[in-house]
Coordinates of N, CA and C and ligand atoms in Angstrom, one line a residue:
M1 N -6.1 66.8 -25.0 CA -7.6 66.2 -25.3 C -7.5 65.1 -24.0
T2 N -8.7 65.0 -23.2 CA -8.9 64.4 -22.2 C -9.0 62.9 -22.5
R3 N -8.6 62.3 -21.4 CA -9.0 60.6 -22.0 C -10.1 59.8 -22.4
R4 N -11.3 60.8 -21.6 CA -13.2 60.5 -21.9 C -13.2 61.3 -23.7
K5 N -12.5 62.3 -23.8 CA -12.9 62.5 -25.3 C -12.4 61.5 -26.1
F6 N -10.9 61.3 -26.1 CA -10.3 60.1 -26.7 C -11.2 59.1 -27.1
L7 N -11.6 58.3 -26.2 CA -12.4 57.3 -26.0 C -13.6 57.1 -26.6
A8 N -14.3 58.5 -26.6 CA -15.3 58.5 -27.5 C -15.5 58.8 -28.8
Y9 N -13.9 59.3 -29.2 CA -14.0 59.8 -30.5 C -13.5 58.2 -31.1
L10 N -12.9 57.2 -30.3 CA -12.7 56.1 -30.7 C -13.7 55.4 -30.6
G11 N -14.2 55.3 -30.0 CA -15.9 54.7 -30.2 C -16.7 54.9 -31.6
R12 N -16.9 56.3 -31.5 CA -17.3 56.9 -32.9 C -16.8 56.1 -34.3
F13 N -15.6 56.3 -34.4 CA -14.9 56.1 -35.2 C -14.9 54.4 -35.2
A14 N -15.1 53.9 -34.3 CA -15.4 52.1 -34.5 C -16.3 52.2 -35.7
V15 N -17.7 52.6 -34.9 CA -19.0 52.3 -35.3 C -19.0 52.9 -36.8
L16 N -18.3 54.1 -37.1 CA -18.4 54.3 -38.6 C -17.7 53.5 -39.3
F17 N -16.6 52.9 -38.8 CA -15.7 52.0 -39.9 C -17.1 50.5 -40.1
A18 N -17.4 50.1 -38.7 CA -18.4 49.0 -39.1 C -19.3 49.1 -40.2
L19 N -20.3 50.8 -39.9 CA -20.8 50.7 -40.6 C -20.5 50.8 -42.5
V20 N -19.4 51.6 -42.9 CA -19.2 51.5 -44.0 C -18.9 50.2 -44.3
G21 N -18.1 49.3 -43.5 CA -17.4 48.1 -43.9 C -18.6 47.2 -44.2
Q22 N -20.0 47.3 -43.5 CA -21.2 46.5 -43.9 C -21.8 47.1 -45.1
A23 N -21.9 48.6 -45.2 CA -22.3 48.9 -46.5 C -21.2 48.7 -48.1
F24 N -20.2 48.5 -47.3 CA -19.3 47.9 -48.6 C -19.9 46.6 -49.2
A25 N -20.3 45.5 -47.7 CA -20.4 44.2 -48.4 C -21.7 44.5 -49.0
M26 N -22.4 45.1 -48.4 CA -23.6 45.0 -49.0 C -23.9 45.3 -50.5
L27 N -23.3 46.4 -50.7 CA -23.2 46.8 -52.0 C -22.4 46.0 -53.5
R28 N -21.2 45.6 -52.2 CA -20.4 44.4 -53.4 C -21.5 43.0 -53.7
S29 N -22.8 42.7 -52.5 CA -22.9 41.7 -52.9 C -23.8 41.8 -54.3
I30 N -24.4 42.6 -54.7 CA -25.2 43.1 -55.8 C -24.4 43.0 -56.9
V31 N -23.2 43.0 -56.8 CA -21.9 42.9 -58.1 C -21.9 41.3 -58.1
P32 N -22.5 40.7 -59.0 CA -22.0 39.0 -58.8 C -20.8 38.8 -59.4
N33 N -20.0 37.5 -58.8 CA -18.4 37.0 -59.2 C -18.7 36.4 -60.5
V34 N -18.5 36.6 -61.5 CA -19.0 36.3 -62.7 C -18.0 35.2 -63.5
V35 N -18.2 34.1 -63.8 CA -16.9 33.4 -64.3 C -17.3 33.1 -65.9
Y36 N -16.4 34.0 -66.2 CA -16.5 34.2 -68.0 C -16.2 32.8 -68.9
E37 N -17.4 31.8 -68.7 CA -16.6 30.7 -69.9 C -16.3 31.0 -71.5
P38 N -15.6 30.5 -72.0 CA -15.0 30.7 -73.6 C -16.4 30.6 -74.0
P39 N -16.7 31.4 -75.4 CA -17.2 31.5 -76.2 C -17.8 30.2 -76.8
K40 N -19.0 29.9 -77.3 CA -19.5 28.5 -77.5 C -19.3 28.6 -78.9
K41 N -19.3 29.5 -79.2 CA -19.6 29.5 -81.0 C -17.9 30.5 -81.4
F42 N -17.2 29.6 -82.2 CA -15.9 30.4 -82.4 C -15.4 29.9 -83.9
K43 N -14.5 30.4 -84.2 CA -13.7 30.1 -85.6 C -12.4 29.5 -85.3
I44 N -12.7 28.7 -86.0 CA -11.6 27.3 -86.2 C -10.7 27.1 -87.2
G45 N -10.7 28.0 -87.8 CA -9.5 28.1 -89.2 C -10.4 28.1 -91.0
F46 N -9.5 28.2 -92.1 CA -9.5 28.0 -93.0 C -9.9 26.9 -93.3
P47 N -10.9 26.5 -94.3 CA -11.2 24.9 -94.8 C -9.7 24.6 -95.3
D48 N -8.8 25.4 -96.0 CA -7.8 24.7 -96.1 C -6.7 24.5 -94.9
D49 N -7.1 24.6 -94.1 CA -6.0 24.5 -92.7 C -6.7 23.1 -92.2
F50 N -7.5 22.7 -92.7 CA -7.8 21.3 -92.8 C -7.7 20.2 -94.1
S51 N -6.7 18.9 -93.7 CA -6.4 18.0 -94.6 C -7.1 17.0 -94.4
E52 N -7.4 16.3 -95.3 CA -8.4 15.3 -95.4 C -8.0 14.2 -94.5
G53 N -9.2 14.1 -93.9 CA -9.3 12.9 -92.9 C -9.7 13.9 -91.5
I54 N -9.2 13.0 -90.5 CA -9.5 13.6 -89.5 C -8.4 14.5 -88.5
T55 N -9.0 15.6 -88.0 CA -8.1 16.6 -87.7 C -8.4 17.2 -85.9
F56 N -7.4 16.4 -84.8 CA -8.2 17.2 -83.4 C -7.7 18.6 -83.2
L57 N -8.1 19.1 -82.7 CA -7.7 20.5 -82.2 C -8.4 20.2 -80.1
S58 N -7.2 20.1 -80.3 CA -6.9 19.7 -78.9 C -7.5 21.5 -77.8
K59 N -6.9 22.1 -78.4 CA -7.9 24.0 -77.6 C -9.4 24.0 -77.4
Y60 N -9.9 23.2 -78.8 CA -11.3 22.8 -78.5 C -12.2 22.1 -78.0
R61 N -11.0 20.9 -78.0 CA -11.7 19.3 -77.6 C -12.5 18.8 -78.5
L62 N -12.4 19.2 -79.8 CA -12.9 18.7 -81.2 C -12.4 18.2 -82.2
F63 N -13.0 17.4 -82.8 CA -12.3 16.3 -84.2 C -13.0 17.4 -85.0
V64 N -12.3 17.9 -86.3 CA -12.5 18.1 -87.3 C -12.4 16.9 -88.7
I65 N -13.7 16.4 -89.3 CA -13.5 15.6 -90.4 C -13.6 16.1 -91.8
R66 N -12.9 15.9 -92.8 CA -12.9 16.7 -93.9 C -12.7 15.4 -95.3
E67 N -13.2 15.4 -96.1 CA -13.5 15.1 -97.2 C -14.1 15.8 -98.1
G68 N -13.0 15.3 -99.2 CA -13.2 16.8 -100.1 C -14.0 17.9 -99.2
N69 N -14.7 18.5 -100.3 CA -15.4 20.0 -99.5 C -16.3 19.5 -98.5
T70 N -16.6 18.5 -97.7 CA -17.5 18.3 -96.7 C -16.7 18.0 -95.7
F71 N -17.5 18.5 -94.8 CA -17.0 19.3 -93.5 C -17.5 18.6 -92.3
W72 N -17.4 18.0 -90.9 CA -18.4 18.2 -89.7 C -17.0 17.7 -88.5
T73 N -18.0 17.9 -87.7 CA -17.1 17.9 -86.2 C -17.7 17.1 -85.5
I74 N -16.8 16.1 -84.5 CA -17.4 15.2 -83.5 C -16.9 15.5 -82.3
S75 N -17.4 16.3 -81.1 CA -16.9 16.8 -80.1 C -15.9 15.1 -79.5
A76 N -14.8 16.0 -78.7 CA -13.7 14.9 -78.3 C -14.4 14.6 -77.0
V77 N -15.4 15.3 -76.1 CA -15.4 15.3 -75.1 C -16.2 14.2 -74.3
C78 N -15.7 12.8 -73.7 CA -16.2 11.6 -73.2 C -17.7 11.9 -72.8
T79 N -18.8 11.5 -73.5 CA -20.4 11.7 -72.7 C -20.1 11.1 -71.1
H80 N -19.4 10.3 -70.7 CA -19.6 9.8 -69.1 C -18.9 10.6 -68.1
L81 N -18.0 10.7 -68.0 CA -17.4 12.3 -67.3 C -16.3 13.1 -67.5
G82 N -16.6 13.5 -68.9 CA -15.7 14.8 -70.0 C -14.7 14.7 -69.9
C83 N -13.9 13.6 -69.9 CA -12.0 13.2 -70.3 C -12.5 13.7 -71.5
T84 N -11.4 13.6 -72.1 CA -10.6 14.0 -73.6 C -10.5 12.3 -74.2
V85 N -11.4 12.5 -75.4 CA -11.0 10.9 -76.0 C -9.7 10.8 -76.5
N86 N -9.2 9.8 -77.0 CA -8.2 9.6 -77.6 C -8.6 9.2 -79.3
L87 N -7.9 9.4 -79.9 CA -8.1 9.0 -81.5 C -7.0 8.0 -82.0
V88 N -8.0 6.6 -82.0 CA -7.3 5.3 -82.5 C -7.6 5.3 -84.0
T89 N -6.3 5.8 -85.0 CA -6.8 5.4 -86.2 C -6.2 3.6 -86.7
F90 N -6.9 3.1 -87.9 CA -6.5 2.1 -87.9 C -5.4 1.8 -89.5
P91 N -4.9 1.0 -89.3 CA -3.8 0.7 -90.2 C -4.6 0.3 -91.7
K92 N -6.1 -0.7 -91.4 CA -6.6 -0.6 -92.7 C -8.2 -0.3 -92.4
P93 N -9.4 0.5 -93.4 CA -10.8 0.9 -92.8 C -11.2 -0.7 -92.1
K94 N -12.2 -0.6 -91.5 CA -12.6 -1.6 -90.6 C -14.1 -1.5 -90.6
K95 N -14.7 -2.8 -91.0 CA -16.1 -3.0 -91.2 C -17.0 -3.1 -89.7
V96 N -18.0 -2.1 -89.7 CA -18.8 -2.2 -88.5 C -20.1 -2.0 -88.6
K97 N -20.9 -2.9 -87.8 CA -22.8 -2.8 -87.7 C -22.6 -2.4 -86.5
V98 N -23.4 -0.3 -86.2 CA -24.3 -0.2 -85.8 C -25.6 -0.5 -85.6
G99 N -26.4 -1.5 -85.0 CA -27.8 -1.5 -85.0 C -28.6 -2.0 -86.2
K100 N -28.8 -1.4 -87.5 CA -29.3 -1.6 -88.3 C -28.2 -1.4 -89.6
R101 N -27.0 -0.2 -89.3 CA -26.0 0.2 -90.0 C -25.0 -0.3 -90.1
E102 N -24.6 -0.5 -91.5 CA -23.5 -1.0 -91.4 C -22.6 -0.1 -92.3
F103 N -21.1 0.1 -91.5 CA -20.3 1.4 -92.3 C -18.9 0.9 -92.2
T104 N -18.1 1.8 -92.8 CA -16.9 1.3 -92.6 C -16.3 2.4 -92.0
E105 N -15.3 2.0 -91.0 CA -14.9 3.3 -90.2 C -13.1 3.2 -90.2
Q106 N -12.7 4.4 -90.2 CA -10.9 4.1 -90.3 C -10.6 4.5 -88.6
W107 N -11.1 5.0 -87.7 CA -11.0 5.3 -86.7 C -11.9 4.9 -85.7
E108 N -11.7 4.9 -84.3 CA -12.4 4.9 -83.1 C -12.0 6.2 -82.1
F109 N -12.3 6.3 -81.0 CA -12.5 7.1 -79.8 C -12.4 6.8 -78.6
H110 N -11.3 6.2 -78.0 CA -10.8 5.3 -76.8 C -11.0 6.7 -75.7
C111 N -11.3 6.4 -74.5 CA -11.8 7.6 -73.6 C -10.6 6.7 -72.7
P112 N -9.4 7.4 -72.1 CA -8.5 6.9 -71.1 C -9.0 6.9 -69.6
C113 N -10.0 7.3 -69.6 CA -10.5 7.5 -67.8 C -10.9 6.2 -67.4
H114 N -12.2 6.0 -68.3 CA -12.7 4.6 -67.8 C -13.3 3.7 -68.7
G115 N -12.5 3.5 -70.0 CA -12.5 2.6 -70.6 C -13.8 2.8 -72.0
S116 N -14.0 3.9 -71.7 CA -15.7 3.7 -72.9 C -14.6 3.9 -74.1
K117 N -15.6 3.5 -75.4 CA -14.7 3.1 -76.8 C -16.0 3.4 -77.5
F118 N -15.3 4.5 -78.3 CA -16.8 4.8 -79.1 C -16.2 4.7 -81.0
Y119 N -17.2 4.3 -82.0 CA -17.0 3.9 -83.1 C -16.7 5.3 -83.8
G120 N -16.1 5.2 -84.7 CA -15.4 6.5 -85.5 C -16.8 7.5 -85.5
E121 N -18.0 7.1 -86.1 CA -19.3 7.8 -85.9 C -19.9 8.3 -84.5
G122 N -19.1 7.9 -83.2 CA -19.3 8.0 -82.3 C -20.6 7.3 -81.5
T123 N -20.9 6.7 -81.9 CA -21.6 5.8 -80.8 C -21.0 5.0 -80.1
P124 N -21.0 4.8 -78.7 CA -20.6 4.1 -77.7 C -20.9 2.5 -77.9
F125 N -19.4 2.0 -78.2 CA -19.8 0.4 -78.1 C -19.3 -0.1 -76.6
A126 N -18.5 0.5 -76.1 CA -17.6 -0.1 -74.4 C -17.5 0.8 -73.4
G127 N -17.6 0.3 -72.4 CA -17.4 1.1 -70.9 C -19.0 2.1 -70.9
P128 N -18.9 3.0 -69.9 CA -20.1 3.6 -69.1 C -20.2 4.6 -69.8
A129 N -20.2 4.9 -71.1 CA -20.2 6.0 -71.9 C -22.1 5.8 -72.0
P130 N -22.7 7.2 -71.6 CA -24.2 6.8 -72.0 C -24.6 7.3 -73.0
R131 N -23.6 8.1 -73.8 CA -24.5 9.0 -75.0 C -23.1 9.0 -75.7
P132 N -23.6 9.3 -77.7 CA -22.7 9.1 -78.7 C -22.2 10.4 -77.8
L133 N -21.0 11.1 -78.9 CA -20.4 12.1 -78.8 C -21.3 13.2 -79.4
P134 N -21.3 14.1 -79.3 CA -22.3 15.1 -80.0 C -21.6 15.8 -81.4
Y135 N -22.4 16.0 -82.1 CA -22.0 17.0 -83.6 C -22.2 18.2 -83.6
Y136 N -21.5 19.1 -83.6 CA -22.0 20.5 -84.2 C -22.2 20.8 -84.5
P137 N -23.0 22.2 -85.0 CA -22.8 22.6 -86.5 C -21.4 23.1 -87.0
L138 N -21.9 23.2 -88.4 CA -20.3 24.0 -88.9 C -20.9 25.2 -89.8
D139 N -20.2 26.2 -90.0 CA -20.9 27.4 -90.7 C -19.4 28.1 -91.2
L140 N -19.9 28.9 -92.1 CA -18.8 30.1 -92.9 C -18.6 31.3 -92.3
A141 N -17.7 31.8 -92.1 CA -17.7 33.2 -90.8 C -17.5 33.7 -92.9
P142 N -17.7 35.3 -92.7 CA -17.6 36.6 -93.8 C -16.2 36.0 -93.9
D143 N -15.2 36.0 -93.0 CA -13.9 36.2 -93.3 C -13.6 34.6 -94.0
G144 N -14.6 33.6 -94.5 CA -14.0 32.6 -94.9 C -13.5 31.5 -93.5
Q145 N -13.8 31.4 -92.7 CA -13.3 30.6 -91.4 C -14.6 29.8 -91.6
L146 N -14.0 28.6 -91.0 CA -15.1 27.6 -90.6 C -15.4 28.0 -89.3
V147 N -16.8 28.4 -88.9 CA -17.1 28.3 -87.2 C -17.9 27.1 -87.0
V148 N -17.9 26.8 -85.5 CA -18.5 26.0 -84.9 C -19.1 26.5 -83.7
D149 N -20.3 26.1 -83.8 CA -21.2 26.7 -82.8 C -21.7 25.2 -81.8
T150 N -21.0 25.5 -81.2 CA -20.8 24.2 -79.7 C -22.6 24.6 -78.8
S151 N -23.0 25.5 -79.0 CA -24.2 25.5 -78.4 C -25.5 24.3 -78.6
R152 N -24.9 23.9 -79.4 CA -26.2 22.9 -79.8 C -25.7 22.1 -80.9
E153 N -26.2 21.1 -80.4 CA -26.0 19.6 -81.1 C -27.0 19.3 -82.1
V154 N -25.9 18.8 -83.6 CA -27.0 18.4 -84.3 C -26.8 16.6 -85.0
K155 N -27.9 16.7 -85.6 CA -27.8 14.8 -86.1 C -26.4 14.7 -86.8
S156 N -25.9 13.3 -86.7 CA -24.8 12.6 -87.0 C -25.1 12.6 -88.3
D157 N -25.8 13.2 -89.0 CA -25.8 12.9 -90.4 C -25.5 14.1 -91.0
F158 N -25.2 15.3 -89.9 CA -24.8 16.6 -90.1 C -23.5 17.1 -91.1
R159 N -23.6 17.3 -92.3 CA -22.3 18.0 -93.1 C -22.4 19.2 -93.4
F160 N -21.2 20.0 -93.6 CA -21.6 21.2 -94.3 C -20.4 20.9 -95.4
V161 N -20.8 21.0 -96.5 CA -20.2 21.2 -97.6 C -19.8 22.6 -98.1
L162 N -18.6 22.8 -98.6 CA -18.4 24.2 -98.7 C -18.7 24.0 -100.3
N163 N -19.0 25.6 -100.9 CA -19.3 25.8 -101.9 C -18.1 26.2 -102.6
V164 N -17.7 26.1 -103.7 CA -16.5 26.3 -104.1 C -16.4 27.0 -105.5
Ligands
LIG201 S1 -14.9 9.4 -68.6 FE1 -14.5 8.8 -70.7 S2 -15.1 6.4 -69.8 FE2 -15.5 7.7 -68.0

């Protein structure tokens, strides 16, 4: 093989390589880089897994509250910048007044990041948090487990009553 022929082959190969590379990059751009988020609706366990009072599910950053056969959930994600709030329980129930409502609470939620504080029903009373902690709907799956749907919020008076 002459030097001229070798360089001609090399040139063709370089052009072909560049074209294939461009075609691959173009085709790859059609397939998006998907970030798969965890599902918004998920099972959190059987009702009997939850004891009376409040339970923190760190995996889901969620509080589940049980009063007999009544259940509800409050998000543990601070409405300021998304830190996980801490549960602060009281040795004795405390009376609080939020607007015109008066209620007794056994716990509050305190955010460790910038000092926001929330009453036991989720209303902020200190710090920069702009909104109450959200409530999510609860339901029962066919297998008997509680299901939370974090894709939508419900009002703070939402309660799931288990029919036994
Ligand atoms: S993230 Fe909770 S106060 Fe800022």
